Amino acid sequence: MNAAVRIMDWSKYTLEEWLKQYGAYIQTCRMKSGNEPDNLRINQIYWLIVENNKGVATRKDQLICKISDFEADCIRKLIVDFQNSTTVCASAKRAVMLFIEKNVRGLTDRKMEDEFKLGRNVLKSMVFCGQYYLAGHDKRLRID
C-alpha cells in the first residue's frame, strides 16, 4: 500500500501572500459553515452569494482565496508550530504574531494601534522584524 505523499510548494507565494491567502481561506470557511439552513448541510446563503458575484469585477482590496485545503493546513501547522516552539524568545514570538495578525486578518495600522495599544512606529518595526524573523526561522519561506 503506497500512500501518496503531498509536498507543499512554498515558492508559489511570498510569506505575506501565503498569510493573506490563509486569511481569505478562513473567511471562506466561516461563510460556508455556521447555521446550515437545509438538511443537506449546504449553506444556501453562501452559494447564492457565489452565484450573484459571477460577473462582478473584483475590488482592489478584495482578496480571492486561491489555496487548497492542504495548503491552508500547512500554513496553519506553520503558525501553530511557531507558537509552540520553545526555542524562540517571547519578544520574537510577539513580533511574529503581530506580523501574522496583520496579514491574516488584514488589519490596517490604525486598527492595530487601537487593538494592541502600541504606537505606530513600534508596530511597524515589530511587524517588519516579525516578517524577517519568520522567514529566517523557516528557510522554505520567501519575502520580497
Backbone as numpy.savetxt, mean C-alpha at the origin, in Angstrom:
# Nx Ny Nz CAx CAy CAz Cx Cy Cz
4.36 -34.98 -6.66 3.53 -33.81 -6.66 4.41 -32.57 -6.66
4.47 -31.95 -7.78 5.25 -30.72 -7.91 4.35 -29.52 -7.64
4.73 -28.74 -6.69 3.98 -27.53 -6.38 4.59 -26.37 -7.16
3.74 -25.58 -7.75 4.21 -24.41 -8.50 4.65 -23.34 -7.52
5.85 -22.86 -7.71 6.38 -21.82 -6.85 6.26 -20.49 -7.59
5.60 -19.54 -6.95 5.46 -18.23 -7.55 6.50 -17.30 -6.96
7.11 -16.53 -7.81 8.14 -15.59 -7.38 7.65 -14.18 -7.69
7.80 -13.33 -6.70 7.36 -11.94 -6.83 8.36 -11.16 -7.68
7.86 -10.41 -8.66 8.69 -9.56 -9.51 8.70 -8.15 -8.93
9.66 -7.87 -8.05 9.72 -6.59 -7.36 10.15 -5.45 -8.30
10.68 -5.78 -9.47 11.13 -4.73 -10.38 9.98 -4.11 -11.18
8.80 -4.65 -11.04 7.64 -4.16 -11.78 7.30 -2.71 -11.41
7.42 -2.36 -10.15 7.12 -1.00 -9.66 8.24 -0.55 -8.72
8.25 0.76 -8.45 9.15 1.27 -7.42 8.51 1.01 -6.06
9.27 1.25 -5.00 8.78 1.02 -3.65 7.51 1.83 -3.38
7.52 3.11 -3.73 6.34 3.96 -3.53 5.15 3.44 -4.32
5.37 3.04 -5.56 4.28 2.54 -6.39 3.69 1.26 -5.82
4.55 0.37 -5.29 4.05 -0.86 -4.68 3.13 -0.52 -3.51
3.55 0.42 -2.66 2.74 0.77 -1.50 1.44 1.45 -1.91
1.49 2.29 -2.93 0.26 2.94 -3.41 -0.68 1.91 -4.02
-0.13 0.96 -4.76 -0.95 -0.11 -5.33 -1.57 -0.96 -4.21
-0.82 -1.19 -3.16 -1.33 -1.95 -2.02 -2.49 -1.20 -1.36
-2.36 0.11 -1.24 -3.45 0.92 -0.70 -4.69 0.84 -1.57
-4.51 0.87 -2.89 -5.64 0.73 -3.81 -6.27 -0.65 -3.69
-5.43 -1.65 -3.49 -5.92 -3.03 -3.32 -6.78 -3.13 -2.06
-6.31 -2.52 -0.98 -7.06 -2.55 0.28 -8.41 -1.87 0.10
-8.43 -0.72 -0.57 -9.68 -0.01 -0.80 -10.64 -0.85 -1.64
-10.12 -1.53 -2.65 -10.95 -2.38 -3.49 -11.53 -3.53 -2.68
-10.71 -4.13 -1.82 -11.20 -5.23 -0.98 -12.26 -4.75 -0.01
-12.09 -3.56 0.52 -13.12 -3.01 1.43 -14.43 -2.79 0.69
-14.34 -2.34 -0.55 -15.55 -2.08 -1.31 -16.24 -3.39 -1.69
-15.46 -4.41 -1.98 -16.04 -5.69 -2.38 -16.70 -6.40 -1.21
-16.14 -6.26 -0.02 -16.69 -6.99 1.12 -17.68 -6.10 1.85
-17.79 -6.30 3.12 -18.74 -5.50 3.87 -20.09 -6.18 3.89
-21.15 -5.41 3.84 -22.50 -5.96 3.87 -22.85 -6.50 2.50
-23.00 -7.80 2.41 -23.32 -8.42 1.14 -24.84 -8.48 0.99
-25.40 -7.80 0.01 -26.85 -7.68 -0.06 -27.60 -8.88 -0.61
-26.92 -9.88 -1.14 -27.68 -11.02 -1.66 -27.10 -12.34 -1.17
-27.79 -13.42 -1.43 -27.38 -14.73 -0.95 -26.21 -15.31 -1.72
-25.85 -14.74 -2.85 -24.73 -15.23 -3.65 -23.39 -14.70 -3.13
-23.43 -13.91 -2.07 -22.26 -13.29 -1.46 -21.56 -12.34 -2.44
-22.35 -11.68 -3.26 -21.83 -10.70 -4.21 -22.31 -9.33 -3.77
-21.42 -8.41 -3.66 -21.79 -7.06 -3.30 -22.24 -6.34 -4.57
-23.53 -6.22 -4.73 -24.11 -5.63 -5.93 -23.70 -4.17 -6.11
-23.54 -3.46 -5.00 -23.17 -2.04 -5.08 -21.81 -1.88 -5.76
-20.85 -2.71 -5.37 -19.52 -2.65 -5.98 -19.60 -2.88 -7.48
-20.32 -3.90 -7.90 -20.39 -4.22 -9.32 -21.16 -3.18 -10.10
-22.16 -2.53 -9.50 -22.86 -1.43 -10.17 -21.92 -0.24 -10.39
-21.08 0.03 -9.41 -20.11 1.13 -9.54 -19.12 0.80 -10.66
-18.63 -0.42 -10.70 -17.69 -0.84 -11.74 -18.33 -0.69 -13.11
-19.57 -1.12 -13.26 -20.26 -1.02 -14.55 -20.49 0.44 -14.95
-20.82 1.29 -13.99 -21.07 2.70 -14.28 -19.81 3.45 -14.67
-18.65 3.03 -14.15 -17.40 3.74 -14.40 -16.70 3.30 -15.67
-17.31 2.45 -16.47 -16.64 1.95 -17.68 -16.42 3.00 -18.72
-16.38 3.89 -19.04 -16.14 4.89 -20.06 -15.76 6.21 -19.45
-15.66 6.26 -18.15 -15.32 7.50 -17.47 -13.80 7.63 -17.42
-13.32 8.80 -17.79 -11.88 9.04 -17.73 -11.41 9.09 -16.28
-10.24 8.54 -16.02 -9.72 8.53 -14.66 -9.20 9.91 -14.29
-9.28 10.22 -13.02 -8.76 11.48 -12.51 -7.26 11.34 -12.25
-6.57 12.48 -12.15 -5.13 12.45 -11.89 -4.83 11.82 -10.53
-5.66 12.12 -9.52 -5.38 11.63 -8.18 -6.00 10.26 -7.91
-6.66 9.69 -8.90 -7.28 8.39 -8.74 -6.29 7.29 -9.11
-6.21 6.29 -8.26 -5.26 5.20 -8.49 -6.05 3.93 -8.79
-5.73 3.29 -9.88 -6.37 2.04 -10.27 -5.51 0.88 -9.77
-6.14 -0.06 -9.10 -5.43 -1.22 -8.58 -5.04 -2.14 -9.72
-3.74 -2.39 -9.86 -3.23 -3.24 -10.93 -2.44 -4.43 -10.41
-2.52 -4.69 -9.12 -1.76 -5.81 -8.57 -2.69 -6.98 -8.27
-2.10 -8.16 -8.25 -2.87 -9.37 -7.98 -2.94 -9.64 -6.48
-3.73 -10.61 -6.11 -3.82 -11.01 -4.70 -2.46 -11.50 -4.19
-1.74 -12.23 -5.02 -0.42 -12.72 -4.64 0.54 -11.57 -4.36
0.54 -10.56 -5.23 1.44 -9.41 -5.04 1.06 -8.63 -3.80
-0.24 -8.46 -3.57 -0.69 -7.75 -2.37 -0.28 -8.50 -1.11
-0.36 -9.82 -1.16 0.03 -10.62 -0.01 1.53 -10.50 0.25
2.33 -10.44 -0.80 3.78 -10.26 -0.64 4.10 -8.90 -0.02
3.38 -7.87 -0.41 3.60 -6.54 0.17 3.19 -6.54 1.63
2.05 -7.17 1.93 1.60 -7.26 3.32 2.64 -7.99 4.17
3.19 -9.08 3.66 4.22 -9.83 4.39 5.47 -8.97 4.61
5.84 -8.18 3.61 6.99 -7.29 3.74 6.77 -6.31 4.89
5.59 -5.72 4.95 5.27 -4.74 6.00 5.25 -5.40 7.37
4.58 -6.54 7.48 4.48 -7.24 8.76 5.84 -7.73 9.23
6.64 -8.27 8.32 7.99 -8.72 8.70 8.84 -7.57 9.20
8.70 -6.41 8.57 9.47 -5.26 9.02 9.00 -4.81 10.40
7.68 -4.78 10.60 7.15 -4.37 11.90 7.59 -5.30 13.01
7.70 -6.59 12.72 8.05 -7.57 13.74 9.55 -7.82 13.85
10.34 -7.12 13.08 11.78 -7.31 13.10 12.36 -6.83 14.44
13.25 -7.63 14.99 13.90 -7.25 16.25 15.25 -6.60 16.02
15.70 -6.58 14.77 17.02 -6.01 14.48 16.95 -4.53 14.10
15.74 -3.98 14.01 15.57 -2.58 13.61 15.22 -1.76 14.84
15.88 -0.62 15.00 15.63 0.22 16.17 14.27 0.91 16.05
13.77 1.40 17.17 12.43 1.98 17.23 12.29 3.23 16.36
13.33 4.06 16.32 13.23 5.29 15.52 13.20 4.99 14.03
13.94 3.98 13.59 13.91 3.58 12.18 12.54 2.98 11.84
12.00 2.17 12.75 10.67 1.61 12.52 9.63 2.71 12.39
9.74 3.72 13.23 8.79 4.85 13.19 8.88 5.58 11.85
10.09 5.84 11.38 10.27 6.53 10.09 9.72 5.70 8.94
9.99 4.41 8.96 9.49 3.54 7.89 7.97 3.46 7.94
7.40 3.37 9.14 5.94 3.28 9.24 5.27 4.58 8.78
5.91 5.72 9.01 5.36 6.98 8.48 5.39 6.96 6.95
6.47 6.46 6.37 6.57 6.35 4.92 5.49 5.41 4.38
5.29 4.29 5.05 4.27 3.34 4.61 2.87 3.95 4.74
2.59 4.58 5.87 1.27 5.21 6.08 0.99 6.25 5.00
1.98 7.06 4.70 1.79 8.12 3.70 1.41 7.54 2.35
2.07 6.48 1.94 1.84 5.93 0.61 0.65 4.99 0.54
0.45 4.16 1.53 -0.67 3.21 1.50 -1.99 3.96 1.65
-2.05 4.88 2.58 -3.29 5.62 2.82 -3.44 6.84 1.93
-2.38 7.23 1.26 -2.44 8.40 0.38 -2.60 9.70 1.14
-1.92 9.81 2.27 -2.04 11.01 3.11 -1.26 12.18 2.54
-1.82 13.36 2.69 -1.11 14.57 2.33 -0.24 15.01 3.51
0.64 15.97 3.26 1.48 16.48 4.35 0.62 17.07 5.46
-0.42 17.79 5.09 -1.30 18.43 6.08 -2.01 17.39 6.94
-2.52 16.33 6.32 -3.20 15.28 7.08 -2.23 14.56 8.01
-1.00 14.38 7.55 -0.01 13.73 8.40 0.35 14.60 9.59
0.47 15.90 9.37 0.75 16.83 10.47 -0.33 16.73 11.53
-1.59 16.75 11.09 -2.70 16.70 12.03 -2.78 15.37 12.76
-2.56 14.28 12.06 -2.71 12.96 12.66 -1.56 12.58 13.57
-0.34 12.86 13.16 0.82 12.42 13.92 1.40 13.50 14.82
0.84 14.70 14.76 1.25 15.81 15.62 2.74 16.10 15.55
3.25 16.13 14.32 4.65 16.47 14.08 4.70 17.62 13.08
5.78 18.36 13.10 5.96 19.46 12.16 6.20 18.94 10.74
5.94 19.81 9.77 6.07 19.43 8.37 7.50 19.01 8.01
8.49 19.78 8.46 9.89 19.45 8.14 10.32 18.13 8.78
9.89 17.89 10.00 10.21 16.63 10.68 9.57 15.47 9.93
8.30 15.63 9.56 7.61 14.56 8.82 8.27 14.27 7.49
8.60 15.32 6.76 9.23 15.12 5.45 10.56 14.39 5.58
11.36 14.78 6.57 12.66 14.13 6.73 12.48 12.68 7.20
11.51 12.42 8.08 11.29 11.05 8.54 10.76 10.16 7.42
9.86 10.70 6.59 9.34 9.93 5.46 10.47 9.63 4.47
11.30 10.61 4.21 12.44 10.45 3.31 13.39 9.38 3.86
13.72 9.48 5.14 14.61 8.50 5.76 13.98 7.11 5.77
12.69 7.05 6.04 11.99 5.76 6.05 12.02 5.08 4.70
11.88 5.87 3.64 11.93 5.32 2.28 13.29 4.70 2.01
14.34 5.42 2.31 15.69 4.92 2.04 16.08 3.78 2.98
15.60 3.83 4.21 15.91 2.74 5.14 15.26 1.44 4.67
13.99 1.51 4.27 13.29 0.30 3.82 13.91 -0.25 2.54
14.28 0.63 1.62 14.91 0.17 0.38 16.29 -0.43 0.67
17.01 0.10 1.64 18.30 -0.46 2.01 18.16 -1.74 2.82
17.08 -1.84 3.57 16.83 -3.02 4.39 16.48 -4.24 3.53
15.74 -3.99 2.45 15.32 -5.07 1.56 15.84 -4.74 0.16
16.83 -5.43 -0.27 17.53 -5.11 -1.53 16.70 -5.39 -2.78
15.57 -6.08 -2.64 14.73 -6.34 -3.80 13.98 -5.09 -4.25
13.82 -4.13 -3.35 13.03 -2.93 -3.63 13.89 -1.87 -4.28
13.26 -1.11 -5.19 14.00 -0.02 -5.84 13.24 1.29 -5.63
14.00 2.37 -5.66 13.41 3.71 -5.53 13.91 4.56 -6.68
13.21 5.64 -6.93 13.63 6.57 -8.00 14.56 7.62 -7.47
